[in-house]
Amino acid sequence: MAEGEPSYIDYETFLDPDFSPASFANSLVVATNNATDTPLDLSTPLSRVLFDLQEIDTHIHTLTTKSALPLLTHTRDQTAAAGHVLKDAEEQISSVTQGYERLEKEVLRKWEAADEARVAAEKSLATLRLTRAVGRCLTLARQLEGQLAELTSRGGTGSSGTTGAGNDGTASPTPARDDYRTLERAATTIVSLRRMFAAMGAGEESYGLDRVRVTRTLRNELVMPAENMVKSRAQQAITRFSMSGGGGSSTHTQSAYKQARDSRARLVSAVTILYLLSPLPRDLGEASAFQPELLLSTLQGYMHTAIVSSLNSLSKSLSMLPSLERTLADVSGKCQDIFALEVILSNLRPPAHPLLPAPDRNGSQDSSVQKANLLQPLLRALDTSSLPSYFWRSLASSLASRVQEIMNRGGVSARTLRSNRDRLKKEIRECVLQGSQLPPSIVGVEKGGGSSNWEREAAVMVSSVVNVIER
């Protein structure tokens, strides 16, 4: 509507944002009817609405007729401007499309080809690494197989073998010293194979090795049986270790020293083997935290066997005194073997382990690390300061109850023990003092093992027998 032109239509009502057709219709009906009229007259409000619509339509027609030329001119200008913008936009789109096609040709397709080459190179590298790991594993397996064949061809004994005394005093065949050198080399090979089988994580040397059938077969059918065999032979060498039988007359001195050297060499090889094959901790960063559990358990088993066998022999001989002298000599010999074991271990430093970090050689180590030997872990495990002392004290602590059993049974054995108290004191004391000395065969072969006062251990052993008898 032109400004100033009169109109009876209330445009503000219709343009109000809150305008409601229902409310407007209701107001028209109420304005043209009485509330009490029935029925209502709807023709008047309907005519009013139709008249308003016709008026608005006439008004729109009048406005469009008067403004037709400006509207057409504006529409033409807008259409021309839109056409110009569209033309420019099409040119830009065409330029961008051509640039993208050129970029796709020069970069994207080359990148796709390069990415394919990268994937192929990565897979080829992974294949090469896995092939190298399999090849190294097979090489080590052939080396281990050759070492086992070398042992089998000699049969563990032969012309180079020696005969040692077993724990029961009888002669038993012992593998030759050269066999133990071969076993030591086999243990090193097994440790190298262990390292390969342990490094199978992502990005590690042997990643994917567990998916190769030949390596799984190799591990189950060669490496594990070989490891068990090498462990068993090394444990057997420690179990059979003895030097007390080497001390004889002067006519056999040279032979005794040779047997002592062979026994020591076998023991050192066995200790090295069990040290290498002991389970490693999860964190390999600290070599000082490594405890050779397999070695320690075998040495503790050796001590336990010596104590139990000595205890059983002494218990039996105390019931039959005529055999006591021989039994005490055997017990003394066992303790001499233990003393020899202590001296040898005290002179052995832990061997270099392929899987543990090398020790610092620039002189920055403390004195405790520099003076480390293989005896200290065993002493800590047994909670003692001396292996002979541990032997006598452990034997004495168990022997008292055995003597008490003999005395409780009574009879001839109990009366014989009471009547030979003085003899028992003397012979047991001499047994302890004699057993607490190094075997003659090792003197001059091994350094260390100086004289010590063993009177306290002798008193403990004597008390474990005589005090029970005198009750």
CSV table of C-alpha atoms in Angstrom, one decimal:
chain,number,residue,atom,x,y,z
A,1,MET,CA,0.0,0.0,0.0
A,2,ALA,CA,1.4,3.4,-0.9
A,3,GLU,CA,2.3,5.7,1.9
A,4,GLY,CA,-0.6,8.0,3.0
A,5,GLU,CA,-3.2,6.0,1.1
A,6,PRO,CA,-6.2,5.3,3.4
A,7,SER,CA,-7.3,1.7,4.1
A,8,TYR,CA,-9.7,0.3,6.5
A,9,ILE,CA,-7.8,-3.0,6.7
A,10,ASP,CA,-5.8,-3.4,9.9
A,11,TYR,CA,-2.5,-4.6,8.4
A,12,GLU,CA,-0.8,-4.4,11.8
A,13,THR,CA,-3.1,-7.2,13.1
A,14,PHE,CA,-2.3,-9.4,10.2
A,15,LEU,CA,1.5,-8.7,10.4
A,16,ASP,CA,1.7,-9.3,14.1
A,17,PRO,CA,4.0,-12.4,14.7
A,18,ASP,CA,1.5,-13.7,17.3
A,19,PHE,CA,-1.4,-13.5,14.9
A,20,SER,CA,-3.8,-16.5,15.3
A,21,PRO,CA,-6.4,-17.2,12.5
A,22,ALA,CA,-8.6,-19.0,15.1
A,23,SER,CA,-8.6,-16.1,17.5
A,24,PHE,CA,-9.3,-13.6,14.6
A,25,ALA,CA,-12.2,-15.7,13.3
A,26,ASN,CA,-13.6,-16.0,16.8
A,27,SER,CA,-13.4,-12.2,17.3
A,28,LEU,CA,-15.3,-11.7,14.0
A,29,VAL,CA,-18.1,-14.1,15.0
A,30,VAL,CA,-18.5,-12.6,18.4
A,31,ALA,CA,-18.5,-9.1,16.9
A,32,THR,CA,-21.3,-9.9,14.5
A,33,ASN,CA,-23.5,-12.1,16.7
A,34,ASN,CA,-25.0,-12.1,20.1
A,35,ALA,CA,-23.7,-14.7,22.5
A,36,THR,CA,-27.3,-15.9,23.2
A,37,ASP,CA,-28.3,-16.3,19.5
A,38,THR,CA,-28.9,-19.8,18.3
A,39,PRO,CA,-28.0,-20.6,15.6
A,40,LEU,CA,-25.1,-18.3,14.9
A,41,ASP,CA,-25.0,-16.2,11.7
A,42,LEU,CA,-21.7,-17.0,10.0
A,43,SER,CA,-22.5,-15.3,6.7
A,44,THR,CA,-21.7,-11.8,7.9
A,45,PRO,CA,-18.2,-12.6,9.3
A,46,LEU,CA,-17.5,-14.8,6.1
A,47,SER,CA,-18.5,-11.9,3.9
A,48,ARG,CA,-16.2,-9.6,5.9
A,49,VAL,CA,-13.3,-12.0,5.4
A,50,LEU,CA,-14.0,-12.4,1.7
A,51,PHE,CA,-14.2,-8.6,1.2
A,52,ASP,CA,-10.9,-8.1,3.0
A,53,LEU,CA,-9.3,-10.7,0.8
A,54,GLN,CA,-10.7,-9.0,-2.3
A,55,GLU,CA,-9.4,-5.7,-1.1
A,56,ILE,CA,-5.9,-7.0,-0.4
A,57,ASP,CA,-5.9,-8.7,-3.9
A,58,THR,CA,-6.9,-5.4,-5.5
A,59,HIS,CA,-4.3,-3.6,-3.6
A,60,ILE,CA,-1.6,-6.1,-4.7
A,61,HIS,CA,-2.7,-5.8,-8.3
A,62,THR,CA,-2.5,-2.0,-8.1
A,63,LEU,CA,1.0,-2.1,-6.6
A,64,THR,CA,2.3,-4.6,-9.2
A,65,THR,CA,0.8,-2.6,-12.1
A,66,LYS,CA,2.4,0.6,-10.9
A,67,SER,CA,5.8,-1.0,-10.2
A,68,ALA,CA,6.0,-3.4,-13.1
A,69,LEU,CA,8.8,-1.6,-15.0
A,70,PRO,CA,11.1,-1.2,-11.9
A,71,LEU,CA,10.5,-4.9,-11.0
A,72,LEU,CA,11.3,-6.1,-14.5
A,73,THR,CA,14.4,-3.9,-14.6
A,74,HIS,CA,15.6,-5.2,-11.2
A,75,THR,CA,14.9,-8.8,-12.3
A,76,ARG,CA,16.8,-8.3,-15.5
A,77,ASP,CA,19.8,-6.8,-13.6
A,78,GLN,CA,19.8,-9.7,-11.1
A,79,THR,CA,19.6,-12.3,-13.9
A,80,ALA,CA,22.5,-10.6,-15.7
A,81,ALA,CA,24.6,-10.4,-12.6
A,82,ALA,CA,23.8,-14.1,-11.8
A,83,GLY,CA,24.8,-15.1,-15.3
A,84,HIS,CA,28.1,-13.2,-15.0
A,85,VAL,CA,28.8,-14.8,-11.6
A,86,LEU,CA,27.9,-18.2,-13.1
A,87,LYS,CA,30.2,-17.7,-16.0
A,88,ASP,CA,33.1,-16.7,-13.8
A,89,ALA,CA,32.4,-19.6,-11.4
A,90,GLU,CA,32.3,-22.1,-14.3
A,91,GLU,CA,35.7,-20.8,-15.5
A,92,GLN,CA,37.1,-21.2,-11.9
A,93,ILE,CA,35.6,-24.6,-11.6
A,94,SER,CA,37.1,-25.6,-14.9
A,95,SER,CA,40.5,-24.4,-13.8
A,96,VAL,CA,40.2,-26.2,-10.5
A,97,THR,CA,39.1,-29.4,-12.3
A,98,GLN,CA,42.0,-29.2,-14.7
A,99,GLY,CA,44.4,-28.6,-11.7
A,100,TYR,CA,43.0,-31.6,-9.9
A,101,GLU,CA,43.3,-33.8,-12.9
A,102,ARG,CA,46.9,-32.7,-13.4
A,103,LEU,CA,47.6,-33.2,-9.6
A,104,GLU,CA,46.0,-36.6,-9.7
A,105,LYS,CA,48.1,-37.5,-12.7
A,106,GLU,CA,51.4,-36.1,-11.4
A,107,VAL,CA,51.1,-36.8,-7.6
A,108,LEU,CA,48.2,-39.1,-6.6
A,109,ARG,CA,48.9,-41.9,-9.1
A,110,LYS,CA,52.6,-41.7,-8.5
A,111,TRP,CA,51.9,-41.8,-4.7
A,112,GLU,CA,49.7,-44.8,-5.2
A,113,ALA,CA,52.5,-46.5,-7.1
A,114,ALA,CA,55.1,-45.4,-4.5
A,115,ASP,CA,52.8,-46.7,-1.7
A,116,GLU,CA,52.6,-50.1,-3.4
A,117,ALA,CA,56.3,-50.1,-3.7
A,118,ARG,CA,56.6,-49.2,0.0
A,119,VAL,CA,54.3,-52.0,1.1
A,120,ALA,CA,56.2,-54.5,-1.2
A,121,ALA,CA,59.5,-53.3,0.3
A,122,GLU,CA,58.3,-53.6,3.8
A,123,LYS,CA,57.0,-57.1,3.2
A,124,SER,CA,60.3,-58.0,1.4
A,125,LEU,CA,62.3,-56.7,4.4
A,126,ALA,CA,60.1,-58.7,6.8
A,127,THR,CA,60.6,-61.8,4.7
A,128,LEU,CA,64.4,-61.2,4.6
A,129,ARG,CA,64.5,-60.7,8.3
A,130,LEU,CA,62.5,-63.8,9.0
A,131,THR,CA,64.6,-65.8,6.5
A,132,ARG,CA,67.7,-64.6,8.2
A,133,ALA,CA,66.3,-65.6,11.6
A,134,VAL,CA,65.3,-69.0,10.3
A,135,GLY,CA,68.7,-69.4,8.7
A,136,ARG,CA,70.5,-68.4,11.9
A,137,CYS,CA,68.2,-70.7,13.9
A,138,LEU,CA,69.0,-73.6,11.5
A,139,THR,CA,72.7,-72.9,11.7
A,140,LEU,CA,72.6,-72.9,15.5
A,141,ALA,CA,70.5,-76.1,15.4
A,142,ARG,CA,73.1,-77.8,13.1
A,143,GLN,CA,75.8,-76.7,15.5
A,144,LEU,CA,74.0,-78.1,18.4
A,145,GLU,CA,73.3,-81.3,16.6
A,146,GLY,CA,77.0,-81.6,15.8
A,147,GLN,CA,77.9,-81.1,19.4
A,148,LEU,CA,75.4,-83.7,20.5
A,149,ALA,CA,76.7,-86.1,17.8
A,150,GLU,CA,80.2,-85.5,19.2
A,151,LEU,CA,79.0,-86.5,22.6
A,152,THR,CA,77.2,-89.5,21.3
A,153,SER,CA,80.1,-90.7,19.3
A,154,ARG,CA,82.2,-90.8,22.4
A,155,GLY,CA,79.3,-92.2,24.4
A,156,GLY,CA,80.2,-90.1,27.4
A,157,THR,CA,83.1,-92.4,28.2
A,158,GLY,CA,86.0,-93.9,26.3
A,159,SER,CA,89.7,-93.7,26.0
A,160,SER,CA,89.7,-90.2,27.3
A,161,GLY,CA,87.2,-90.9,30.1
A,162,THR,CA,88.1,-91.3,33.7
A,163,THR,CA,86.7,-93.3,36.5
A,164,GLY,CA,85.6,-91.5,39.6
A,165,ALA,CA,84.3,-92.6,43.0
A,166,GLY,CA,80.5,-92.3,43.5
A,167,ASN,CA,78.9,-91.2,46.7
A,168,ASP,CA,78.6,-94.7,47.9
A,169,GLY,CA,82.4,-95.3,47.5
A,170,THR,CA,82.0,-97.6,44.5
A,171,ALA,CA,83.6,-96.9,41.2
A,172,SER,CA,81.3,-95.4,38.6
A,173,PRO,CA,82.0,-94.3,35.1
A,174,THR,CA,82.2,-90.5,34.7
A,175,PRO,CA,82.1,-88.7,31.4
A,176,ALA,CA,85.5,-87.4,30.2
A,177,ARG,CA,86.6,-83.9,30.8
A,178,ASP,CA,86.5,-83.2,27.1
A,179,ASP,CA,82.8,-84.2,27.1
A,180,TYR,CA,82.0,-81.5,29.6
A,181,ARG,CA,83.8,-78.9,27.4
A,182,THR,CA,81.5,-80.1,24.6
A,183,LEU,CA,78.5,-79.8,26.9
A,184,GLU,CA,79.6,-76.3,27.8
A,185,ARG,CA,79.7,-75.3,24.2
A,186,ALA,CA,76.3,-77.0,23.7
A,187,ALA,CA,74.9,-74.9,26.6
A,188,THR,CA,76.1,-71.7,24.9
A,189,THR,CA,74.4,-72.8,21.7
A,190,ILE,CA,71.2,-73.5,23.6
A,191,VAL,CA,71.3,-70.1,25.2
A,192,SER,CA,71.7,-68.5,21.8
A,193,LEU,CA,68.7,-70.4,20.5
A,194,ARG,CA,66.8,-69.3,23.6
A,195,ARG,CA,67.6,-65.7,22.8
A,196,MET,CA,66.2,-66.1,19.3
A,197,PHE,CA,63.0,-67.8,20.6
A,198,ALA,CA,62.6,-65.1,23.2
A,199,ALA,CA,62.9,-62.2,20.7
A,200,MET,CA,59.7,-62.9,18.7
A,201,GLY,CA,57.8,-59.7,19.6
A,202,ALA,CA,56.9,-57.1,17.0
A,203,GLY,CA,60.0,-55.3,15.7
A,204,GLU,CA,62.4,-57.8,17.4
A,205,GLU,CA,65.0,-59.9,15.7
A,206,SER,CA,62.9,-63.1,15.5
A,207,TYR,CA,59.5,-61.7,14.9
A,208,GLY,CA,57.3,-64.2,13.1
A,209,LEU,CA,59.7,-67.1,13.9
A,210,ASP,CA,56.9,-68.9,15.8
A,211,ARG,CA,54.8,-69.1,12.7
A,212,VAL,CA,57.5,-71.2,10.8
A,213,ARG,CA,56.8,-74.9,11.2
A,214,VAL,CA,60.4,-76.0,10.9
A,215,THR,CA,61.4,-73.8,13.8
A,216,ARG,CA,58.6,-75.1,16.0
A,217,THR,CA,59.6,-78.7,15.1
A,218,LEU,CA,63.2,-77.8,15.8
A,219,ARG,CA,62.4,-76.3,19.2
A,220,ASN,CA,60.2,-79.2,20.3
A,221,GLU,CA,62.3,-82.1,18.9
A,222,LEU,CA,65.9,-80.9,19.2
A,223,VAL,CA,66.4,-77.9,21.4
A,224,MET,CA,64.2,-78.9,24.4
A,225,PRO,CA,65.5,-82.5,24.6
A,226,ALA,CA,69.1,-81.3,24.2
A,227,GLU,CA,68.6,-78.8,26.9
A,228,ASN,CA,67.2,-81.4,29.2
A,229,MET,CA,70.1,-83.8,28.4
A,230,VAL,CA,72.7,-81.1,29.0
A,231,LYS,CA,71.1,-80.1,32.3
A,232,SER,CA,70.9,-83.7,33.4
A,233,ARG,CA,74.6,-84.3,32.6
A,234,ALA,CA,75.7,-81.2,34.4
A,235,GLN,CA,73.6,-82.0,37.5
A,236,GLN,CA,74.9,-85.5,37.4
A,237,ALA,CA,78.5,-84.1,37.4
A,238,ILE,CA,77.8,-82.1,40.5
A,239,THR,CA,76.0,-84.9,42.2
A,240,ARG,CA,79.0,-87.2,41.7
A,241,PHE,CA,81.6,-84.6,42.6
A,242,SER,CA,84.2,-86.1,44.9
A,243,MET,CA,87.8,-85.4,45.7
A,244,SER,CA,88.2,-87.1,49.1
A,245,GLY,CA,89.0,-90.4,47.4
A,246,GLY,CA,92.1,-89.0,45.8
A,247,GLY,CA,94.4,-88.9,48.8
A,248,GLY,CA,96.3,-92.2,48.9
A,249,SER,CA,99.9,-93.2,49.4
A,250,SER,CA,102.7,-91.2,48.0
A,251,THR,CA,103.0,-93.7,45.1
A,252,HIS,CA,99.7,-92.6,43.8
A,253,THR,CA,100.2,-88.8,44.3
A,254,GLN,CA,100.6,-88.0,40.6
A,255,SER,CA,97.5,-90.0,39.8
A,256,ALA,CA,95.5,-88.3,42.6
A,257,TYR,CA,96.5,-84.8,41.4
A,258,LYS,CA,95.4,-85.7,37.9
A,259,GLN,CA,92.1,-87.0,39.1
A,260,ALA,CA,91.7,-83.8,41.2
A,261,ARG,CA,92.3,-81.6,38.2
A,262,ASP,CA,89.9,-83.7,36.1
A,263,SER,CA,87.2,-83.5,38.9
A,264,ARG,CA,87.7,-79.8,39.2
A,265,ALA,CA,87.4,-79.3,35.4
A,266,ARG,CA,84.2,-81.3,35.3
A,267,LEU,CA,82.8,-79.4,38.2
A,268,VAL,CA,83.7,-76.0,36.7
A,269,SER,CA,82.1,-77.0,33.4
A,270,ALA,CA,79.0,-78.3,35.1
A,271,VAL,CA,78.7,-75.1,37.2
A,272,THR,CA,79.1,-72.9,34.1
A,273,ILE,CA,76.5,-75.0,32.2
A,274,LEU,CA,73.9,-74.7,35.0
A,275,TYR,CA,74.6,-71.0,35.4
A,276,LEU,CA,74.0,-70.4,31.7
A,277,LEU,CA,70.8,-72.5,31.6
A,278,SER,CA,69.3,-70.9,34.7
A,279,PRO,CA,66.0,-69.0,34.0
A,280,LEU,CA,66.6,-65.3,33.4
A,281,PRO,CA,64.6,-62.6,35.1
A,282,ARG,CA,62.0,-60.5,33.1
A,283,ASP,CA,64.2,-57.4,33.3
A,284,LEU,CA,67.6,-58.1,31.9
A,285,GLY,CA,68.9,-54.6,32.6
A,286,GLU,CA,70.5,-55.5,35.9
A,287,ALA,CA,73.0,-58.3,35.7
A,288,SER,CA,73.6,-58.1,39.5
A,289,ALA,CA,69.9,-59.1,40.1
A,290,PHE,CA,70.3,-62.4,38.3
A,291,GLN,CA,70.3,-65.5,40.5
A,292,PRO,CA,71.2,-68.8,38.9
A,293,GLU,CA,68.3,-70.7,40.4
A,294,LEU,CA,69.1,-74.0,38.5
A,295,LEU,CA,72.7,-74.0,39.7
A,296,LEU,CA,71.7,-73.1,43.3
A,297,SER,CA,69.0,-75.7,43.5
A,298,THR,CA,71.5,-78.4,42.2
A,299,LEU,CA,74.2,-77.3,44.7
A,300,GLN,CA,71.6,-77.3,47.5
A,301,GLY,CA,70.5,-80.8,46.4
A,302,TYR,CA,74.1,-81.9,46.6
A,303,MET,CA,74.4,-80.6,50.2
A,304,HIS,CA,71.0,-82.1,51.2
A,305,THR,CA,72.0,-85.5,49.7
A,306,ALA,CA,75.3,-85.5,51.6
A,307,ILE,CA,73.6,-84.6,54.9
A,308,VAL,CA,70.8,-87.1,54.5
A,309,SER,CA,73.1,-90.0,53.5
A,310,SER,CA,75.5,-89.2,56.3
A,311,LEU,CA,72.6,-89.0,58.8
A,312,ASN,CA,71.3,-92.4,57.7
A,313,SER,CA,74.8,-94.0,57.8
A,314,LEU,CA,75.5,-92.6,61.2
A,315,SER,CA,72.1,-93.6,62.6
A,316,LYS,CA,72.7,-97.2,61.4
A,317,SER,CA,76.3,-97.3,62.6
A,318,LEU,CA,75.4,-96.0,66.1
A,319,SER,CA,73.1,-99.1,66.4
A,320,MET,CA,76.0,-101.3,65.3
A,321,LEU,CA,79.2,-99.7,66.6
A,322,PRO,CA,81.7,-102.1,64.8
A,323,SER,CA,80.8,-100.3,61.5
A,324,LEU,CA,81.1,-96.8,63.1
A,325,GLU,CA,84.8,-96.3,62.2
A,326,ARG,CA,84.2,-96.8,58.5
A,327,THR,CA,81.0,-94.7,58.5
A,328,LEU,CA,82.8,-91.8,60.2
A,329,ALA,CA,85.5,-92.0,57.6
A,330,ASP,CA,82.9,-91.8,54.8
A,331,VAL,CA,81.2,-88.8,56.6
A,332,SER,CA,84.5,-87.1,56.9
A,333,GLY,CA,85.2,-87.7,53.2
A,334,LYS,CA,81.8,-86.2,52.3
A,335,CYS,CA,82.6,-83.1,54.3
A,336,GLN,CA,86.0,-82.8,52.6
A,337,ASP,CA,84.2,-82.9,49.3
A,338,ILE,CA,82.0,-80.1,50.5
A,339,PHE,CA,85.0,-78.1,51.7
A,340,ALA,CA,86.6,-78.7,48.3
A,341,LEU,CA,83.4,-77.5,46.6
A,342,GLU,CA,83.5,-74.3,48.7
A,343,VAL,CA,87.0,-73.5,47.8
A,344,ILE,CA,86.5,-74.1,44.1
A,345,LEU,CA,83.3,-72.0,44.1
A,346,SER,CA,85.1,-69.2,46.0
A,347,ASN,CA,87.6,-69.0,43.2
A,348,LEU,CA,85.1,-69.0,40.4
A,349,ARG,CA,83.7,-65.7,39.1
A,350,PRO,CA,80.3,-65.8,37.3
A,351,PRO,CA,80.9,-66.6,33.7
A,352,ALA,CA,79.9,-64.2,30.9
A,353,HIS,CA,76.3,-64.7,30.0
A,354,PRO,CA,75.3,-64.0,26.4
A,355,LEU,CA,71.9,-62.7,27.4
A,356,LEU,CA,73.0,-60.4,30.3
A,357,PRO,CA,74.7,-57.0,29.9
A,358,ALA,CA,78.5,-57.2,30.1
A,359,PRO,CA,80.0,-56.0,33.3
A,360,ASP,CA,81.5,-52.5,33.5
A,361,ARG,CA,85.2,-52.7,32.9
A,362,ASN,CA,86.1,-49.0,33.3
A,363,GLY,CA,86.9,-49.4,37.0
A,364,SER,CA,83.7,-47.8,38.2
A,365,GLN,CA,82.4,-50.9,39.9
A,366,ASP,CA,82.4,-51.2,43.6
A,367,SER,CA,84.6,-53.7,45.4
A,368,SER,CA,81.7,-56.1,46.2
A,369,VAL,CA,80.9,-56.6,42.5
A,370,GLN,CA,84.6,-56.9,41.6
A,371,LYS,CA,85.1,-59.6,44.2
A,372,ALA,CA,81.9,-61.5,43.4
A,373,ASN,CA,82.1,-65.3,43.1
A,374,LEU,CA,79.8,-68.2,42.7
A,375,LEU,CA,80.1,-69.2,46.4
A,376,GLN,CA,78.3,-66.1,47.7
A,377,PRO,CA,74.8,-66.9,46.2
A,378,LEU,CA,75.0,-70.4,47.6
A,379,LEU,CA,75.9,-69.2,51.1
A,380,ARG,CA,73.1,-66.6,51.0
A,381,ALA,CA,70.6,-69.3,49.9
A,382,LEU,CA,71.7,-71.6,52.7
A,383,ASP,CA,71.9,-68.7,55.2
A,384,THR,CA,75.4,-69.7,56.4
A,385,SER,CA,78.9,-68.4,56.3
A,386,SER,CA,80.6,-71.8,55.5
A,387,LEU,CA,79.5,-75.0,53.8
A,388,PRO,CA,81.4,-77.4,56.2
A,389,SER,CA,79.9,-75.6,59.1
A,390,TYR,CA,76.4,-75.9,57.5
A,391,PHE,CA,77.0,-79.6,56.9
A,392,TRP,CA,78.0,-80.3,60.5
A,393,ARG,CA,75.3,-78.2,62.2
A,394,SER,CA,72.6,-79.6,59.9
A,395,LEU,CA,73.8,-83.1,60.6
A,396,ALA,CA,74.0,-82.5,64.3
A,397,SER,CA,70.5,-81.0,64.5
A,398,SER,CA,69.0,-84.2,62.9
A,399,LEU,CA,71.3,-86.7,64.6
A,400,ALA,CA,70.1,-86.0,68.1
A,401,SER,CA,66.6,-87.3,67.4
A,402,ARG,CA,68.0,-90.4,65.8
A,403,VAL,CA,70.2,-91.1,68.9
A,404,GLN,CA,67.2,-90.5,71.1
A,405,GLU,CA,65.2,-93.1,69.2
A,406,ILE,CA,68.1,-95.6,69.7
A,407,MET,CA,68.1,-94.9,73.5
A,408,ASN,CA,64.4,-95.1,73.8
A,409,ARG,CA,64.4,-98.6,72.2
A,410,GLY,CA,66.9,-99.7,74.8
A,411,GLY,CA,68.6,-103.1,74.5
A,412,VAL,CA,72.1,-103.9,73.5
A,413,SER,CA,72.5,-100.9,71.2
A,414,ALA,CA,71.6,-98.4,74.0
A,415,ARG,CA,73.9,-100.1,76.5
A,416,THR,CA,76.8,-100.2,74.0
A,417,LEU,CA,76.5,-96.5,73.4
A,418,ARG,CA,76.5,-95.7,77.1
A,419,SER,CA,79.6,-97.8,77.7
A,420,ASN,CA,81.4,-96.2,74.8
A,421,ARG,CA,80.7,-92.6,75.5
A,422,ASP,CA,84.4,-91.6,75.7
A,423,ARG,CA,85.2,-93.4,72.5
A,424,LEU,CA,82.4,-91.7,70.7
A,425,LYS,CA,83.5,-88.3,71.9
A,426,LYS,CA,87.0,-88.9,70.6
A,427,GLU,CA,86.0,-90.5,67.2
A,428,ILE,CA,83.3,-87.9,66.4
A,429,ARG,CA,85.6,-85.1,67.2
A,430,GLU,CA,88.4,-86.5,65.1
A,431,CYS,CA,85.8,-87.1,62.3
A,432,VAL,CA,84.8,-83.4,62.3
A,433,LEU,CA,88.3,-82.1,62.5
A,434,GLN,CA,89.5,-84.4,59.7
A,435,GLY,CA,86.4,-83.7,57.5
A,436,SER,CA,87.0,-80.0,57.9
A,437,GLN,CA,90.3,-80.2,56.1
A,438,LEU,CA,90.8,-80.0,52.3
A,439,PRO,CA,91.4,-83.3,50.6
A,440,PRO,CA,95.1,-83.9,50.0
A,441,SER,CA,94.5,-84.2,46.3
A,442,ILE,CA,93.3,-80.6,46.0
A,443,VAL,CA,96.1,-79.0,48.0
A,444,GLY,CA,98.3,-77.3,45.5
A,445,VAL,CA,95.6,-77.5,42.8
A,446,GLU,CA,93.3,-74.9,44.3
A,447,LYS,CA,94.2,-71.8,46.2
A,448,GLY,CA,92.5,-70.8,49.4
A,449,GLY,CA,91.0,-73.0,52.1
A,450,GLY,CA,93.3,-71.9,54.8
A,451,SER,CA,93.2,-73.4,58.3
A,452,SER,CA,90.3,-72.5,60.5
A,453,ASN,CA,89.1,-73.4,64.0
A,454,TRP,CA,86.5,-76.1,63.8
A,455,GLU,CA,86.3,-76.9,67.5
A,456,ARG,CA,82.8,-75.4,67.8
A,457,GLU,CA,81.5,-77.7,65.1
A,458,ALA,CA,83.2,-80.6,66.7
A,459,ALA,CA,81.6,-79.7,70.0
A,460,VAL,CA,78.2,-79.4,68.4
A,461,MET,CA,78.5,-82.9,66.8
A,462,VAL,CA,79.7,-84.5,70.0
A,463,SER,CA,76.9,-82.9,72.0
A,464,SER,CA,74.3,-84.1,69.6
A,465,VAL,CA,75.3,-87.7,70.4
A,466,VAL,CA,76.8,-87.8,73.9
A,467,ASN,CA,74.3,-85.4,75.6
A,468,VAL,CA,71.4,-87.6,74.5
A,469,ILE,CA,73.3,-90.7,75.8
A,470,GLU,CA,74.0,-89.1,79.2
A,471,ARG,CA,70.4,-88.1,79.9
